[in-house]
Short mmCIF file of C-alpha atoms in Angstrom, two decimals:
data_model
loop_
_atom_site.label_atom_id
_atom_site.label_comp_id
_atom_site.label_asym_id
_atom_site.label_seq_id
_atom_site.Cartn_x
_atom_site.Cartn_y
_atom_site.Cartn_z
CA MET F 1 63.79 -78.72 -59.69
CA TYR F 2 60.42 -80.26 -60.47
CA ASN F 3 56.95 -80.00 -58.97
CA VAL F 4 55.41 -83.48 -58.96
CA SER F 5 51.64 -83.90 -58.78
CA ASN F 6 49.49 -86.82 -59.92
CA ASP F 7 52.43 -88.48 -61.66
CA LYS F 8 53.15 -85.31 -63.64
CA ALA F 9 56.42 -83.46 -63.29
CA VAL F 10 56.52 -79.75 -64.07
CA LYS F 11 59.95 -78.14 -64.22
CA ILE F 12 60.50 -75.09 -62.03
CA GLY F 13 63.12 -72.78 -63.45
CA ALA F 14 65.63 -70.92 -61.30
CA THR F 15 65.37 -67.16 -61.04
CA THR F 16 68.01 -64.57 -60.16
CA PHE F 17 68.49 -62.46 -57.07
CA SER F 18 68.19 -59.31 -59.17
CA GLU F 19 64.78 -60.47 -60.44
CA LEU F 20 63.76 -61.00 -56.82
CA ASN F 21 64.97 -57.47 -56.00
CA TYR F 22 67.59 -58.87 -53.63
CA LYS F 23 70.58 -56.63 -53.13
CA GLU F 24 74.04 -58.01 -52.46
CA SER F 25 73.68 -56.67 -48.92
CA ASP F 26 70.53 -58.80 -48.47
CA ILE F 27 72.45 -61.98 -49.33
CA GLU F 28 75.30 -60.89 -47.10
CA GLU F 29 72.95 -60.42 -44.16
CA LEU F 30 71.27 -63.78 -44.87
CA LEU F 31 74.64 -65.54 -44.70
CA ARG F 32 75.79 -63.55 -41.69
CA LYS F 33 72.87 -64.95 -39.73
CA ASN F 34 72.90 -68.39 -41.39
CA ILE F 35 76.50 -69.17 -42.34
CA ASP F 36 75.71 -72.86 -41.84
CA MET F 37 73.97 -72.66 -45.23
CA ILE F 38 77.47 -73.02 -46.74
CA CYS F 39 79.02 -75.03 -43.89
CA ASP F 40 78.18 -78.62 -43.18
CA GLU F 41 77.92 -80.31 -39.81
CA GLU F 42 81.62 -81.20 -39.89
CA GLU F 43 82.78 -77.59 -39.52
CA SER F 44 82.52 -74.95 -36.79
CA MET F 45 82.63 -71.29 -37.65
CA LEU F 46 82.41 -68.02 -35.76
CA ILE F 47 81.45 -64.85 -37.65
CA VAL F 48 83.68 -62.02 -36.43
CA GLY F 49 83.25 -59.26 -39.01
CA LYS F 50 81.10 -57.70 -41.71
CA GLN F 51 82.08 -55.06 -44.25
CA VAL F 52 85.63 -54.89 -42.89
CA ARG F 53 87.77 -52.14 -44.42
CA ASN F 54 91.50 -52.79 -44.86
CA ALA F 55 94.38 -50.33 -45.06
CA GLN F 56 93.96 -50.02 -48.84
CA HIS F 57 90.25 -49.16 -48.36
CA GLY F 58 89.06 -52.48 -49.72
CA ILE F 59 85.90 -53.76 -48.03
CA SER F 60 85.42 -57.49 -47.47
CA ASP F 61 81.94 -58.92 -47.00
CA LEU F 62 82.07 -61.41 -44.12
CA THR F 63 84.95 -62.50 -41.89
CA ALA F 64 84.97 -65.62 -39.75
CA VAL F 65 87.27 -68.00 -37.86
CA ASP F 66 86.89 -71.75 -38.38
CA ASN F 67 87.58 -74.66 -36.06
CA LYS F 68 91.11 -75.03 -37.45
CA GLY F 69 91.98 -71.48 -36.46
CA ASN F 70 91.91 -70.19 -40.04
CA ILE F 71 90.61 -66.73 -40.75
CA VAL F 72 87.86 -67.19 -43.33
CA LEU F 73 86.94 -64.57 -45.89
CA VAL F 74 83.46 -64.87 -47.44
CA GLU F 75 82.99 -62.79 -50.60
CA ILE F 76 79.54 -62.46 -52.15
CA LYS F 77 78.31 -61.44 -55.56
CA ARG F 78 74.61 -61.38 -56.36
CA ASP F 79 74.51 -62.78 -59.91
CA ARG F 80 76.85 -63.72 -62.74
CA ARG F 81 76.27 -60.34 -64.37
CA ASP F 82 77.68 -58.65 -61.26
CA ILE F 83 80.83 -60.76 -61.53
CA GLU F 84 81.32 -60.12 -65.24
CA GLY F 85 80.70 -56.41 -64.83
CA ARG F 86 83.50 -55.90 -62.31
CA ARG F 87 86.70 -54.14 -63.30
CA GLU F 88 88.63 -56.38 -60.92
CA ALA F 89 88.24 -60.15 -61.00
CA PHE F 90 86.06 -61.59 -58.22
CA GLU F 91 88.68 -64.08 -57.08
CA PHE F 92 91.55 -61.56 -57.23
CA GLN F 93 89.64 -59.17 -55.02
CA ALA F 94 89.18 -61.96 -52.46
CA ILE F 95 92.87 -62.88 -52.61
CA ARG F 96 93.88 -59.28 -51.86
CA TYR F 97 91.59 -59.22 -48.83
CA ALA F 98 92.88 -62.59 -47.63
CA ALA F 99 96.45 -61.32 -47.95
CA SER F 100 95.60 -58.41 -45.67
CA TYR F 101 94.17 -60.86 -43.11
CA ALA F 102 97.48 -62.71 -43.12
CA THR F 103 98.93 -59.71 -41.27
CA ILE F 104 96.67 -60.34 -38.25
CA GLU F 105 99.22 -61.32 -35.62
CA ASP F 106 97.16 -62.93 -32.85
CA PRO F 107 93.60 -63.23 -31.48
CA GLU F 108 93.95 -59.92 -29.64
CA ASP F 109 94.84 -58.20 -32.91
CA LEU F 110 91.76 -59.71 -34.58
CA VAL F 111 89.52 -58.61 -31.72
CA ASN F 112 90.80 -55.04 -31.72
CA LYS F 113 90.69 -54.57 -35.49
CA ILE F 114 87.64 -56.60 -36.51
CA TYR F 115 85.65 -58.50 -33.87
CA ALA F 116 85.11 -55.75 -31.25
CA PRO F 117 83.72 -53.28 -33.83
CA TYR F 118 81.46 -56.08 -35.14
CA ILE F 119 80.13 -56.82 -31.64
CA GLU F 120 79.59 -53.11 -31.06
CA LYS F 121 77.54 -52.87 -34.24
CA TYR F 122 75.39 -55.91 -33.43
CA ARG F 123 75.44 -55.61 -29.64
CA ASN F 124 71.71 -56.42 -29.41
CA GLU F 125 72.47 -59.94 -30.73
CA PHE F 126 74.77 -60.74 -27.84
CA ALA F 127 73.69 -61.64 -24.34
CA GLU F 128 73.52 -58.75 -21.91
CA SER F 129 76.92 -58.26 -20.36
CA SER F 130 78.83 -55.66 -18.41
CA LEU F 131 81.88 -56.47 -20.53
CA THR F 132 83.10 -54.05 -23.17
CA SER F 133 82.90 -55.18 -26.80
CA ALA F 134 86.65 -55.89 -26.77
CA GLU F 135 86.40 -57.92 -23.56
CA LEU F 136 83.42 -59.88 -24.84
CA GLY F 137 85.14 -60.50 -28.18
CA THR F 138 88.27 -61.74 -26.44
CA ARG F 139 86.25 -64.09 -24.25
CA LYS F 140 84.21 -65.54 -27.12
CA LEU F 141 87.13 -65.93 -29.54
CA THR F 142 89.41 -67.42 -26.87
CA GLU F 143 86.73 -69.95 -25.90
CA PHE F 144 86.07 -70.85 -29.55
CA LEU F 145 89.76 -71.50 -30.25
CA ARG F 146 90.29 -73.36 -26.96
CA VAL F 147 87.27 -75.65 -27.31
CA ASN F 148 88.27 -76.48 -30.89
CA GLY F 149 91.91 -77.06 -29.92
CA SER F 150 93.15 -74.50 -32.43
CA GLU F 151 94.80 -71.88 -30.22
CA SER F 152 98.30 -72.68 -31.49
CA ASN F 153 97.13 -72.70 -35.12
CA PHE F 154 95.42 -69.32 -35.12
CA ASN F 155 95.72 -67.66 -38.55
CA LYS F 156 98.42 -70.00 -39.77
CA ASN F 157 96.34 -70.13 -42.95
CA GLN F 158 93.57 -68.12 -44.55
CA LYS F 159 90.53 -69.56 -46.29
CA ILE F 160 88.41 -67.97 -49.04
CA ILE F 161 84.77 -68.77 -49.82
CA LEU F 162 83.14 -67.22 -52.88
CA VAL F 163 79.34 -67.15 -53.07
CA ALA F 164 77.16 -66.23 -56.08
CA SER F 165 74.09 -67.53 -57.89
CA ASP F 166 76.28 -68.32 -60.93
CA TYR F 167 79.87 -67.93 -62.12
CA ASP F 168 81.62 -67.00 -65.33
CA GLU F 169 84.10 -69.45 -66.83
CA GLN F 170 87.14 -67.26 -66.11
CA THR F 171 86.40 -67.19 -62.38
CA LEU F 172 85.93 -70.96 -62.21
CA SER F 173 89.11 -71.55 -64.21
CA ALA F 174 91.11 -69.26 -61.93
CA VAL F 175 89.73 -70.86 -58.75
CA ALA F 176 90.46 -74.37 -60.08
CA TRP F 177 94.05 -73.32 -60.76
CA LEU F 178 94.38 -71.80 -57.28
CA ASN F 179 93.05 -75.04 -55.76
CA SER F 180 95.68 -77.02 -57.66
CA ASN F 181 98.32 -74.73 -56.16
CA ASN F 182 97.17 -75.31 -52.58
CA VAL F 183 95.16 -72.11 -52.10
CA ASP F 184 92.16 -72.87 -49.88
CA ILE F 185 89.41 -71.27 -51.95
CA SER F 186 85.96 -72.61 -52.76
CA CYS F 187 82.92 -71.57 -54.81
CA PHE F 188 79.33 -72.02 -53.70
CA LYS F 189 76.24 -71.38 -55.79
CA MET F 190 73.16 -70.02 -54.06
CA ILE F 191 70.46 -70.67 -56.65
CA PRO F 192 67.12 -68.97 -55.92
CA TYR F 193 63.69 -70.29 -56.91
CA LYS F 194 60.35 -68.57 -56.48
CA ILE F 195 57.43 -70.91 -55.83
CA ASN F 196 53.99 -69.60 -54.90
CA ASP F 197 55.47 -66.25 -53.87
CA GLU F 198 57.94 -67.96 -51.55
CA VAL F 199 61.70 -67.94 -52.12
CA TYR F 200 63.67 -71.19 -51.94
CA ILE F 201 67.45 -71.34 -52.20
CA ASN F 202 69.44 -74.37 -53.33
CA ILE F 203 73.08 -74.48 -52.19
CA GLU F 204 75.58 -76.17 -54.49
CA LYS F 205 79.33 -76.48 -53.97
CA VAL F 206 81.01 -75.96 -57.34
CA LEU F 207 84.70 -75.97 -56.42
CA PRO F 208 86.92 -77.63 -55.34
CA VAL F 209 85.91 -80.29 -57.85
CA ASN F 210 84.84 -83.57 -56.30
CA THR F 211 85.97 -86.76 -57.97
CA TYR F 212 84.17 -90.06 -57.67
CA LYS F 213 86.56 -90.95 -54.83
CA ASP F 214 85.05 -88.19 -52.69
CA TYR F 215 81.81 -90.15 -52.46
CA TYR F 216 83.37 -93.25 -50.94
CA VAL F 217 85.14 -93.98 -47.70
CA ASN F 218 88.92 -94.20 -48.11
CA PHE F 219 89.53 -97.13 -45.82
CA LEU F 220 92.82 -98.30 -47.28
CA ASP F 221 95.87 -96.66 -48.72
CA SER F 222 96.51 -97.66 -52.29
CA PRO F 223 99.98 -99.22 -52.65
CA ILE F 224 100.81 -96.64 -55.33
CA LYS F 225 100.03 -93.72 -53.04
CA SER F 226 102.61 -91.86 -51.01
CA SER F 227 103.44 -93.45 -47.69
CA ALA F 228 102.90 -90.03 -46.11
CA GLN F 229 99.21 -90.20 -47.00
CA LYS F 230 97.10 -91.41 -44.10
CA LYS F 231 94.11 -93.66 -44.22
CA GLY F 232 90.87 -92.08 -43.11
CA PHE F 233 87.58 -90.77 -44.33
CA THR F 234 86.84 -87.96 -46.73
CA ARG F 235 84.61 -85.36 -45.11
CA ARG F 236 82.13 -85.48 -47.99
CA ALA F 237 81.76 -89.24 -47.53
CA LEU F 238 81.11 -89.13 -43.79
CA PRO F 239 77.67 -90.54 -42.95
CA LYS F 240 75.16 -88.39 -41.13
CA ILE F 241 72.77 -89.00 -38.24
CA GLY F 242 70.25 -90.86 -40.42
CA GLU F 243 72.79 -93.53 -41.36
CA MET F 244 73.92 -93.87 -37.74
CA LEU F 245 70.34 -94.55 -36.68
CA GLU F 246 70.01 -97.14 -39.46
CA TRP F 247 73.22 -98.84 -38.30
CA GLY F 248 71.78 -99.14 -34.79
CA VAL F 249 74.85 -97.62 -33.11
CA ILE F 250 72.50 -95.01 -31.66
CA LYS F 251 68.74 -95.14 -31.35
CA ALA F 252 65.74 -92.93 -30.80
CA GLY F 253 65.31 -92.24 -27.08
CA ASP F 254 69.05 -92.03 -26.39
CA THR F 255 70.28 -89.00 -24.48
CA ILE F 256 72.61 -86.57 -26.23
CA VAL F 257 74.75 -84.26 -24.10
CA ALA F 258 76.48 -81.10 -25.31
CA LYS F 259 80.23 -81.67 -25.00
CA GLY F 260 81.66 -80.07 -21.87
CA ARG F 261 78.22 -78.95 -20.69
CA ASP F 262 75.30 -80.28 -18.68
CA ASP F 263 72.70 -79.55 -21.37
CA GLU F 264 70.88 -82.65 -22.63
CA GLY F 265 68.43 -83.59 -25.34
CA THR F 266 66.57 -86.74 -26.32
CA LEU F 267 67.37 -88.16 -29.75
CA LEU F 268 64.34 -88.57 -32.02
CA ALA F 269 63.84 -91.06 -34.84
CA ASN F 270 64.26 -88.33 -37.48
CA GLY F 271 67.67 -87.27 -36.14
CA ASN F 272 66.47 -84.16 -34.32
CA VAL F 273 66.53 -83.82 -30.54
CA GLU F 274 63.82 -82.95 -28.07
CA VAL F 275 64.94 -80.30 -25.60
CA ASN F 276 62.62 -78.98 -22.88
CA GLY F 277 59.64 -80.45 -24.72
CA GLU F 278 60.50 -78.86 -28.07
CA GLU F 279 61.89 -80.51 -31.20
CA ILE F 280 64.97 -78.89 -32.72
CA SER F 281 67.74 -79.96 -35.10
CA MET F 282 70.86 -81.10 -33.31
CA GLN F 283 73.00 -78.56 -35.12
CA LYS F 284 70.71 -75.65 -34.24
CA TRP F 285 70.56 -76.74 -30.60
CA LEU F 286 74.34 -77.01 -30.25
CA LYS F 287 74.98 -73.86 -32.26
CA GLU F 288 72.76 -71.85 -29.94
CA LEU F 289 74.28 -73.40 -26.82
CA PHE F 290 77.83 -72.54 -27.81
CA GLY F 291 76.91 -69.23 -29.41
CA TRP F 292 78.76 -69.97 -32.64
CA SER F 293 77.70 -69.33 -36.22
CA SER F 294 78.17 -73.00 -37.22
CA ILE F 295 79.28 -76.07 -35.28
CA GLN F 296 80.81 -79.52 -35.81
CA THR F 297 77.69 -81.35 -34.72
CA TYR F 298 79.22 -84.82 -34.40
CA VAL F 299 82.23 -83.58 -32.43
CA PHE F 300 80.16 -81.66 -29.87
CA ALA F 301 77.29 -84.15 -29.47
CA VAL F 302 78.07 -86.76 -26.80
CA HIS F 303 76.13 -90.03 -26.53
CA LYS F 304 75.41 -90.16 -22.79
CA GLU F 305 75.06 -93.94 -22.57
CA THR F 306 78.57 -94.56 -23.92
CA GLY F 307 80.27 -91.26 -23.06
CA LYS F 308 81.53 -91.05 -26.65
CA THR F 309 80.98 -88.31 -29.18
CA LEU F 310 78.91 -89.16 -32.22
CA SER F 311 82.08 -88.63 -34.24
CA GLN F 312 83.88 -91.32 -32.22
CA ILE F 313 80.97 -93.75 -32.50
CA ARG F 314 80.76 -93.18 -36.25
CA GLU F 315 84.50 -93.70 -36.74
CA GLU F 316 84.58 -96.86 -34.61
CA TYR F 317 81.70 -98.37 -36.58
CA MET F 318 83.35 -97.55 -39.90
CA GLU F 319 86.67 -99.02 -38.76
CA LYS F 320 84.88 -102.17 -37.63
CA GLU F 321 83.23 -102.43 -41.04
CA GLN F 322 86.64 -102.01 -42.61
CA GLU F 323 88.02 -104.94 -40.62
CA GLU F 324 85.05 -107.10 -41.56
CA ASN F 325 85.51 -106.23 -45.23
CA LEU F 326 89.17 -107.19 -45.03
CA LYS F 327 88.32 -110.55 -43.47
CA ASN F 328 85.90 -111.26 -46.29
#
């Protein structure tokens, strides 16, 4: 990171969370309230637990459910020194916790064991309700799974996310090997910087490793690829709202409706929406409407003039471009 002033660039070095006097619990709380820091706009997530203790007395940091119905385990370590100083490997600890989550039988089981106690602990963050914590948890989890079409896939798989400011080579090597053996585990770096007494955090996804192909749209199947492989778009390559505005498929002044709801906002030229006279990011607006920790923005934002989601409009444009490329 560089500070540029009068054509001069001064490098700003990263610091560590320990130097900033951040505890691991501080980072955990930051992510609990802002899990979209490590999710993009193509993923919905609902935080359902914090500091969950399993039968073997292990304590996992954050627990969530994603839009595919997976139970997601988020494990946090402050700095590389904390990882290297552990008696048990960071990734192995997470695997043990994920294995215990595989025993969750159904949404009711998750609510009773994890989500209801979480709601009880943070009851002030939930809208006033005469429902018990278990009843409220059941309602919110059921709605989340139903709206995302993942009721039948609940906890068919578990997902692991590791978060730290840096990693040792052994952890990265182990996670890369797990990825190659179809274990859904990823590593994110949260790199802190201190500038003028303010803390800035850069988020970097380290694993799974992205190849050059991840930065391009996979329009066509290569003839040497398996016939079982479908054509489509890699999530990392999917364009965002800025590109869609440049394409002209949507424009500033268009009305955006929250999917399945009456709530509306006016699209602005910078990709945000104006709601009740206030400017807000589309993701934040939708996230607050649905009451989730993170949301698939393009799936739940409907373009009122066409009745299509932004995801549908984006895909149709990209398919049209594909056809034009083929003709040429």
